[in-house]
mmCIF file of C-alpha atoms in Angstrom:
data_model
loop_
_atom_site.group_PDB
_atom_site.id
_atom_site.type_symbol
_atom_site.label_atom_id
_atom_site.label_comp_id
_atom_site.label_asym_id
_atom_site.label_seq_id
_atom_site.Cartn_x
_atom_site.Cartn_y
_atom_site.Cartn_z
ATOM 1 C CA SER A 1 -3.298 -16.628 -13.825
ATOM 2 C CA GLU A 2 -3.445 -14.394 -16.775
ATOM 3 C CA PHE A 3 -0.312 -14.217 -18.984
ATOM 4 C CA LEU A 4 0.414 -12.469 -22.542
ATOM 5 C CA LEU A 5 0.968 -14.431 -25.524
ATOM 6 C CA GLU A 6 2.191 -13.389 -29.067
ATOM 7 C CA TRP A 7 1.081 -15.359 -31.849
ATOM 8 C CA GLN A 8 2.420 -15.818 -35.379
ATOM 9 C CA ILE A 9 0.013 -17.711 -37.601
ATOM 10 C CA ALA A 10 0.865 -18.650 -41.330
ATOM 11 C CA PRO A 11 -0.814 -20.513 -43.952
ATOM 12 C CA LEU A 12 0.132 -23.832 -45.620
ATOM 13 C CA HIS A 13 -0.784 -24.388 -49.328
ATOM 14 C CA ASP A 14 -1.483 -27.335 -51.168
ATOM 15 C CA ASP A 15 -0.446 -28.139 -54.878
ATOM 16 C CA GLN A 16 -3.240 -26.211 -56.163
ATOM 17 C CA GLY A 17 -2.118 -23.280 -53.762
ATOM 18 C CA GLN A 18 -5.272 -23.601 -51.569
ATOM 19 C CA VAL A 19 -5.053 -23.051 -48.048
ATOM 20 C CA ARG A 20 -4.904 -26.654 -46.305
ATOM 21 C CA TYR A 21 -3.744 -25.827 -42.987
ATOM 22 C CA TRP A 22 -2.817 -23.108 -40.463
ATOM 23 C CA VAL A 23 0.233 -23.178 -38.345
ATOM 24 C CA ALA A 24 0.500 -21.166 -34.953
ATOM 25 C CA ASN A 25 3.424 -20.437 -32.936
ATOM 26 C CA GLN A 26 2.815 -19.099 -29.605
ATOM 27 C CA ARG A 27 5.393 -17.647 -27.277
ATOM 28 C CA ASP A 28 4.797 -16.509 -23.781
ATOM 29 C CA VAL A 29 5.738 -12.988 -23.527
ATOM 30 C CA THR A 30 4.676 -11.955 -19.804
ATOM 31 C CA GLU A 31 8.208 -11.530 -18.656
ATOM 32 C CA ARG A 32 9.249 -9.701 -21.691
ATOM 33 C CA ARG A 33 6.680 -7.069 -21.600
ATOM 34 C CA ARG A 34 6.881 -6.868 -17.557
ATOM 35 C CA VAL A 35 10.722 -6.022 -18.229
ATOM 36 C CA ALA A 36 9.741 -3.557 -20.832
ATOM 37 C CA ARG A 37 7.849 -1.633 -18.958
ATOM 38 C CA MET A 38 10.134 -1.442 -15.970
ATOM 39 C CA GLN A 39 12.820 -0.312 -18.166
ATOM 40 C CA GLN A 40 10.503 2.610 -19.249
ATOM 41 C CA GLU A 41 9.577 3.242 -15.733
ATOM 42 C CA ARG A 42 13.364 3.451 -14.945
ATOM 43 C CA GLN A 43 13.774 5.806 -17.916
ATOM 44 C CA LYS A 44 11.213 8.002 -17.120
ATOM 45 C CA LEU A 45 12.077 8.438 -13.224
ATOM 46 C CA GLU A 46 15.842 9.003 -14.656
ATOM 47 C CA SER A 47 14.760 11.733 -16.654
ATOM 48 C CA LEU A 48 12.869 13.276 -14.007
ATOM 49 C CA GLY A 49 15.590 12.963 -11.830
ATOM 50 C CA VAL A 50 17.929 15.043 -14.436
ATOM 51 C CA LEU A 51 15.050 17.568 -14.591
ATOM 52 C CA ALA A 52 14.714 17.982 -10.695
ATOM 53 C CA GLY A 53 18.413 17.906 -10.117
ATOM 54 C CA GLY A 54 19.026 20.965 -12.750
ATOM 55 C CA ILE A 55 16.201 22.704 -11.221
ATOM 56 C CA ALA A 56 17.554 22.173 -7.728
ATOM 57 C CA HIS A 57 20.893 23.459 -8.436
ATOM 58 C CA ASP A 58 19.628 26.594 -10.160
ATOM 59 C CA PHE A 59 17.071 27.233 -7.405
ATOM 60 C CA ASN A 60 19.690 26.748 -4.771
ATOM 61 C CA ASN A 61 21.421 29.993 -6.614
ATOM 62 C CA LEU A 62 18.468 31.969 -6.529
ATOM 63 C CA LEU A 63 17.716 31.105 -2.951
ATOM 64 C CA GLY A 64 21.463 31.903 -1.805
ATOM 65 C CA VAL A 65 20.987 35.214 -3.369
ATOM 66 C CA ILE A 66 17.300 36.025 -1.562
ATOM 67 C CA LEU A 67 18.406 34.541 1.961
ATOM 68 C CA GLY A 68 21.670 36.297 1.560
ATOM 69 C CA ASN A 69 20.340 39.955 1.370
ATOM 70 C CA ALA A 70 17.463 39.199 3.411
ATOM 71 C CA GLN A 71 19.854 38.361 6.582
ATOM 72 C CA LEU A 72 22.424 41.314 5.582
ATOM 73 C CA VAL A 73 18.969 43.594 5.578
ATOM 74 C CA LEU A 74 18.265 42.189 8.923
ATOM 75 C CA LEU A 75 21.438 43.188 10.589
ATOM 76 C CA ASP A 76 21.196 46.725 9.435
ATOM 77 C CA ILE A 77 17.433 47.519 10.856
ATOM 78 C CA PRO A 78 16.888 48.195 14.458
ATOM 79 C CA PRO A 79 15.413 45.527 16.138
ATOM 80 C CA ASP A 80 12.367 47.418 16.811
ATOM 81 C CA SER A 81 11.924 48.314 13.282
ATOM 82 C CA PRO A 82 8.444 47.249 11.639
ATOM 83 C CA VAL A 83 10.464 45.947 8.595
ATOM 84 C CA GLN A 84 12.110 43.297 10.615
ATOM 85 C CA SER A 85 8.478 41.741 10.743
ATOM 86 C CA MET A 86 8.772 41.587 6.829
ATOM 87 C CA VAL A 87 12.099 40.347 6.484
ATOM 88 C CA VAL A 88 11.870 37.432 8.901
ATOM 89 C CA PRO A 89 9.171 35.647 6.908
ATOM 90 C CA ILE A 90 11.283 36.112 3.660
ATOM 91 C CA ILE A 91 14.253 34.283 5.686
ATOM 92 C CA GLU A 92 12.015 31.666 6.657
ATOM 93 C CA ALA A 93 10.443 30.916 3.517
ATOM 94 C CA ALA A 94 14.006 30.703 1.670
ATOM 95 C CA ARG A 95 14.555 28.021 4.285
ATOM 96 C CA ARG A 96 11.592 26.140 3.674
ATOM 97 C CA ALA A 97 12.475 26.355 0.355
ATOM 98 C CA GLY A 98 15.601 25.165 0.732
ATOM 99 C CA ASP A 99 14.730 21.812 2.379
ATOM 100 C CA LEU A 100 12.588 21.313 -0.701
ATOM 101 C CA THR A 101 15.709 21.627 -3.179
ATOM 102 C CA ARG A 102 17.558 19.270 -0.929
ATOM 103 C CA GLN A 103 14.747 16.636 -1.419
ATOM 104 C CA MET A 104 14.916 17.232 -5.196
ATOM 105 C CA LEU A 105 18.490 16.779 -5.186
ATOM 106 C CA ALA A 106 18.400 13.501 -3.281
ATOM 107 C CA TYR A 107 15.561 12.339 -5.661
ATOM 108 C CA SER A 108 18.334 12.762 -8.595
ATOM 109 C CA GLY A 109 20.918 11.303 -6.705
ATOM 110 C CA GLY A 110 22.631 14.195 -6.778
ATOM 111 C CA GLY A 111 23.134 15.011 -2.824
ATOM 112 C CA ASN A 112 26.043 15.157 -0.881
ATOM 113 C CA PHE A 113 27.011 11.938 0.488
ATOM 114 C CA VAL A 114 29.505 11.413 3.213
ATOM 115 C CA ILE A 115 29.865 7.473 3.073
ATOM 116 C CA ARG A 116 30.619 5.683 6.345
ATOM 117 C CA THR A 117 30.768 2.273 7.532
ATOM 118 C CA VAL A 118 27.694 1.442 9.787
ATOM 119 C CA ASP A 119 25.821 -1.117 11.451
ATOM 120 C CA LEU A 120 22.153 -0.064 10.586
ATOM 121 C CA ALA A 121 20.403 -1.934 13.772
ATOM 122 C CA THR A 122 22.672 0.415 16.025
ATOM 123 C CA ALA A 123 21.520 3.507 13.852
ATOM 124 C CA ILE A 124 17.820 2.473 13.666
ATOM 125 C CA ARG A 125 17.453 2.171 17.680
ATOM 126 C CA ALA A 126 19.233 5.353 18.069
ATOM 127 C CA TYR A 127 17.088 7.423 15.640
ATOM 128 C CA ALA A 128 13.766 5.856 16.809
ATOM 129 C CA PRO A 129 12.805 8.496 19.290
ATOM 130 C CA ALA A 130 12.859 11.582 16.669
ATOM 131 C CA LEU A 131 10.567 8.911 14.639
ATOM 132 C CA GLN A 132 8.465 8.739 17.301
ATOM 133 C CA ARG A 133 7.622 12.144 17.487
ATOM 134 C CA ILE A 134 6.799 12.374 13.651
ATOM 135 C CA ILE A 135 4.205 9.613 14.620
ATOM 136 C CA GLY A 136 2.425 11.415 17.135
ATOM 137 C CA GLU A 137 0.561 9.906 20.309
ATOM 138 C CA GLN A 138 -1.973 8.102 18.397
ATOM 139 C CA SER A 139 0.062 5.259 16.491
ATOM 140 C CA GLU A 140 2.518 3.072 17.795
ATOM 141 C CA LEU A 141 6.221 2.443 16.493
ATOM 142 C CA ARG A 142 7.477 -0.894 16.704
ATOM 143 C CA LEU A 143 11.245 -1.869 16.079
ATOM 144 C CA GLN A 144 11.893 -5.424 14.929
ATOM 145 C CA ILE A 145 15.592 -5.223 14.551
ATOM 146 C CA PRO A 146 18.325 -7.937 15.354
ATOM 147 C CA ASP A 147 21.180 -6.907 18.208
ATOM 148 C CA GLN A 148 23.679 -6.778 14.747
ATOM 149 C CA LEU A 149 23.882 -6.501 11.151
ATOM 150 C CA PRO A 150 26.288 -6.999 8.532
ATOM 151 C CA SER A 151 28.205 -3.340 8.064
ATOM 152 C CA VAL A 152 26.974 -1.586 5.283
ATOM 153 C CA ASP A 153 28.550 1.748 3.672
ATOM 154 C CA VAL A 154 26.150 4.675 3.799
ATOM 155 C CA ASP A 155 25.787 8.476 4.390
ATOM 156 C CA ILE A 156 23.929 7.889 7.996
ATOM 157 C CA THR A 157 22.549 11.402 7.745
ATOM 158 C CA GLN A 158 20.860 9.806 4.227
ATOM 159 C CA ILE A 159 19.428 7.290 6.205
ATOM 160 C CA HIS A 160 18.073 9.619 8.853
ATOM 161 C CA GLN A 161 16.337 11.233 6.029
ATOM 162 C CA LEU A 162 15.011 8.155 4.360
ATOM 163 C CA LEU A 163 13.744 6.485 7.539
ATOM 164 C CA HIS A 164 12.316 10.165 8.235
ATOM 165 C CA ASN A 165 10.212 10.076 5.132
ATOM 166 C CA LEU A 166 8.922 6.347 5.022
ATOM 167 C CA VAL A 167 7.874 6.923 8.714
ATOM 168 C CA ARG A 168 6.069 10.122 7.436
ATOM 169 C CA ASN A 169 4.647 8.382 4.612
ATOM 170 C CA ALA A 170 3.105 5.638 6.579
ATOM 171 C CA ALA A 171 2.057 7.888 9.253
ATOM 172 C CA GLU A 172 0.064 9.827 6.688
ATOM 173 C CA ALA A 173 -1.298 6.704 5.429
ATOM 174 C CA ILE A 174 -2.769 5.634 8.906
ATOM 175 C CA GLY A 175 -4.094 9.305 9.260
ATOM 176 C CA ASP A 176 -6.239 10.084 12.326
ATOM 177 C CA ALA A 177 -6.752 6.563 13.374
ATOM 178 C CA ALA A 178 -4.838 4.602 15.758
ATOM 179 C CA GLY A 179 -2.345 2.450 14.085
ATOM 180 C CA THR A 180 0.990 0.431 14.301
ATOM 181 C CA ILE A 181 4.189 1.536 12.300
ATOM 182 C CA THR A 182 6.960 -1.017 12.235
ATOM 183 C CA ILE A 183 10.471 -0.872 11.401
ATOM 184 C CA SER A 184 12.362 -4.116 10.805
ATOM 185 C CA ALA A 185 15.695 -5.073 9.453
ATOM 186 C CA GLU A 186 17.361 -8.333 8.371
ATOM 187 C CA ALA A 187 20.330 -9.747 6.330
ATOM 188 C CA ARG A 188 18.964 -11.270 3.217
ATOM 189 C CA GLU A 189 20.615 -13.171 0.302
ATOM 190 C CA LEU A 190 19.117 -11.582 -3.101
ATOM 191 C CA ASN A 191 19.080 -13.234 -6.297
ATOM 192 C CA ARG A 192 18.080 -12.135 -9.851
ATOM 193 C CA ALA A 193 14.695 -13.272 -9.668
ATOM 194 C CA PHE A 194 14.077 -11.429 -6.460
ATOM 195 C CA LEU A 195 15.877 -8.293 -7.566
ATOM 196 C CA ALA A 196 13.539 -8.439 -10.882
ATOM 197 C CA THR A 197 10.711 -7.656 -8.704
ATOM 198 C CA THR A 198 11.859 -4.096 -6.946
ATOM 199 C CA PHE A 199 12.957 -1.180 -8.619
ATOM 200 C CA LEU A 200 16.240 -0.242 -9.436
ATOM 201 C CA ALA A 201 17.130 -3.914 -10.111
ATOM 202 C CA PRO A 202 18.764 -4.082 -13.520
ATOM 203 C CA GLU A 203 21.601 -1.690 -11.800
ATOM 204 C CA ILE A 204 22.763 -3.867 -8.778
ATOM 205 C CA ALA A 205 24.378 -7.297 -8.527
ATOM 206 C CA GLU A 206 23.302 -10.164 -6.738
ATOM 207 C CA GLY A 207 24.669 -10.810 -3.212
ATOM 208 C CA LEU A 208 23.883 -10.081 0.861
ATOM 209 C CA TYR A 209 22.175 -7.139 1.467
ATOM 210 C CA VAL A 210 20.788 -5.359 4.490
ATOM 211 C CA ALA A 211 16.826 -4.976 4.047
ATOM 212 C CA VAL A 212 15.266 -2.270 6.084
ATOM 213 C CA ALA A 213 11.567 -2.434 5.772
ATOM 214 C CA VAL A 214 8.663 0.350 7.099
ATOM 215 C CA SER A 215 5.152 -1.168 7.790
ATOM 216 C CA ASP A 216 2.253 0.416 8.435
ATOM 217 C CA THR A 217 -1.771 -0.418 9.255
ATOM 218 C CA GLY A 218 -3.335 2.044 6.759
ATOM 219 C CA GLU A 219 -5.212 1.330 3.779
ATOM 220 C CA GLY A 220 -2.776 0.676 0.779
ATOM 221 C CA ILE A 221 -3.099 2.597 -2.210
ATOM 222 C CA ASP A 222 -4.776 1.446 -5.483
ATOM 223 C CA PRO A 223 -2.602 -1.108 -7.255
ATOM 224 C CA ALA A 224 -2.880 0.885 -10.545
ATOM 225 C CA ILE A 225 -1.055 3.855 -9.090
ATOM 226 C CA VAL A 226 1.728 1.815 -7.333
ATOM 227 C CA ALA A 227 4.337 2.747 -10.046
ATOM 228 C CA ARG A 228 3.568 6.238 -9.754
ATOM 229 C CA VAL A 229 4.537 6.790 -6.043
ATOM 230 C CA PHE A 230 8.025 7.868 -6.800
ATOM 231 C CA GLU A 231 7.013 10.276 -9.288
ATOM 232 C CA PRO A 232 8.212 13.987 -7.751
ATOM 233 C CA PHE A 233 4.777 15.724 -6.698
ATOM 234 C CA PHE A 234 2.679 12.962 -7.081
ATOM 235 C CA SER A 235 0.597 12.294 -4.014
ATOM 236 C CA THR A 236 -2.515 10.464 -2.976
ATOM 237 C CA ARG A 237 -3.531 12.741 0.004
ATOM 238 C CA PHE A 238 -3.811 16.162 0.696
ATOM 239 C CA VAL A 239 -1.084 16.245 3.113
ATOM 240 C CA GLY A 240 2.517 16.338 2.074
ATOM 241 C CA ARG A 241 4.403 17.623 -0.871
ATOM 242 C CA GLY A 242 4.968 14.455 -2.912
ATOM 243 C CA LEU A 243 8.510 14.451 -2.404
ATOM 244 C CA GLY A 244 9.387 11.994 0.135
ATOM 245 C CA LEU A 245 9.185 8.830 -1.420
ATOM 246 C CA PRO A 246 10.806 10.271 -4.543
ATOM 247 C CA ALA A 247 13.559 11.462 -2.287
ATOM 248 C CA THR A 248 13.485 7.926 -0.665
ATOM 249 C CA LEU A 249 14.361 6.327 -4.309
ATOM 250 C CA GLY A 250 17.251 8.733 -4.803
ATOM 251 C CA ILE A 251 18.527 7.915 -1.575
ATOM 252 C CA VAL A 252 18.603 4.190 -2.392
ATOM 253 C CA ARG A 253 20.105 4.757 -5.948
ATOM 254 C CA GLY A 254 22.749 6.781 -4.529
ATOM 255 C CA HIS A 255 23.762 3.662 -2.176
ATOM 256 C CA ARG A 256 23.433 1.598 -5.167
ATOM 257 C CA GLY A 257 20.631 -0.220 -3.457
ATOM 258 C CA ALA A 258 17.239 -1.404 -4.523
ATOM 259 C CA ILE A 259 13.664 -0.470 -3.184
ATOM 260 C CA LYS A 260 10.544 -2.645 -3.146
ATOM 261 C CA ILE A 261 6.741 -2.078 -2.292
ATOM 262 C CA ASP A 262 4.444 -4.580 -0.965
ATOM 263 C CA ASN A 263 1.081 -3.078 -1.288
ATOM 264 C CA ARG A 264 -1.809 -4.615 0.385
ATOM 265 C CA PRO A 265 -5.063 -2.608 -0.640
ATOM 266 C CA GLY A 266 -7.260 -2.220 2.545
ATOM 267 C CA ASP A 267 -4.494 -3.773 5.022
ATOM 268 C CA GLY A 268 -1.574 -1.434 4.895
ATOM 269 C CA MET A 269 1.589 -0.909 2.887
ATOM 270 C CA THR A 270 5.300 -2.267 3.519
ATOM 271 C CA ILE A 271 8.444 -0.262 1.885
ATOM 272 C CA THR A 272 11.501 -2.041 1.778
ATOM 273 C CA CYS A 273 15.116 -0.750 1.012
ATOM 274 C CA PHE A 274 18.050 -3.063 0.350
ATOM 275 C CA PHE A 275 21.687 -1.544 0.836
ATOM 276 C CA PRO A 276 24.550 -3.871 -0.057
ATOM 277 C CA VAL A 277 26.726 -5.390 2.641
ATOM 278 C CA ILE A 278 30.181 -4.330 2.284
ATOM 279 C CA ARG A 279 32.535 -7.031 0.682
ATOM 280 C CA THR A 280 35.470 -6.849 3.367
ATOM 281 C CA GLU A 281 33.843 -6.548 6.954
ATOM 282 C CA SER A 282 35.783 -3.917 9.001
ATOM 283 C CA PRO A 283 34.641 -2.172 12.448
ATOM 284 C CA ALA A 284 31.422 -0.235 12.169
ATOM 285 C CA SER A 285 32.446 3.644 12.112
ATOM 286 C CA THR A 286 32.978 5.138 15.436
ATOM 287 C CA GLY A 287 31.695 8.595 14.119
ATOM 288 C CA HIS A 288 35.024 9.661 12.390
ATOM 289 C CA ASP A 289 34.647 10.028 8.555
ATOM 290 C CA ASP A 290 37.189 7.684 6.654
ATOM 291 C CA LEU A 291 37.702 8.629 3.138
ATOM 292 C CA SER A 292 38.861 5.324 2.074
ATOM 293 C CA HIS A 293 35.262 4.025 2.467
ATOM 294 C CA THR A 294 33.944 6.937 0.560
ATOM 295 C CA ALA A 295 36.406 6.181 -2.343
ATOM 296 C CA ALA A 296 36.536 2.495 -2.065
ATOM 297 C CA PRO A 297 32.861 1.458 -3.388
ATOM 298 C CA LEU A 298 32.952 3.846 -6.291
ATOM 299 C CA GLN A 299 36.249 3.012 -7.931
ATOM 300 C CA LEU A 300 36.457 6.045 -10.004
ATOM 301 C CA ALA A 301 38.983 8.231 -11.144
ATOM 302 C CA LEU A 302 38.017 11.721 -9.987
ATOM 303 C CA SER A 303 38.466 15.185 -11.554
ATOM 304 C CA ILE A 304 37.635 18.339 -9.776
ATOM 305 C CA LEU A 305 36.373 21.196 -11.962
ATOM 306 C CA VAL A 306 35.988 24.663 -9.866
ATOM 307 C CA ILE A 307 34.190 27.524 -11.689
ATOM 308 C CA ASP A 308 34.526 30.483 -9.858
ATOM 309 C CA ASP A 309 32.692 34.034 -10.703
ATOM 310 C CA GLU A 310 31.850 37.527 -8.915
#
């Protein structure tokens, strides 16, 4: 296989000052260059995340004015008024714009997380019917899920959004052709060598993780652009807004996990998300929010700043 070398070459002189030999020292810098590229990519994504989060917050404030006033107008006009047909599209457009800002907030890691202890095997099986509706009838959804997985602390709404994004991306990769989308899950012990091949790896620790993978039988993508799929609004297809995978990355980042892409040009793609298993096992949540699980993994001293205006 190809590898990169760094060479340092120096001359050796004789007593008359003539060059008699050259001494070359070579070092394999393949890994160092790879780590440097990953560091640059991560810094770029972090910068884009800050930008996306700031825009989303400000945009939400503007949407609140538009949506609130449009709803008030709708209350003040008669049902048979021709103005109503003009106001309703404003409300619908504002709500769709709100969905976009939520995706941008998810990408930035600034979404609202309600953490609960969950068995992802049960959660994925329960959400499968909704995912089948995304795929449609031309493709098949397969589950390769064990009866039970180690418990993880997650926001189940965010996990649903993550599955929605990955399955929709897989369905778009297959297109109008018949295909298969497979959702699999397993517990995996991840070491530093494997984590080095994932996105977000430098920020997480070795240990036991629950791996959730979505595979498709599409065409895969050009290997040259794999690193760009998490950039906001970057898309290889006309359909979609290019926010699904960036939002997925943000959700994984918010759960202190990692994500890995296995791209097989001409034979599909697998995207795997890794979520850390909680160190002290406890019964999976029955649906009640447990504030202790919200605070425990973060171990932060929090302050609340309230800013009020008119």
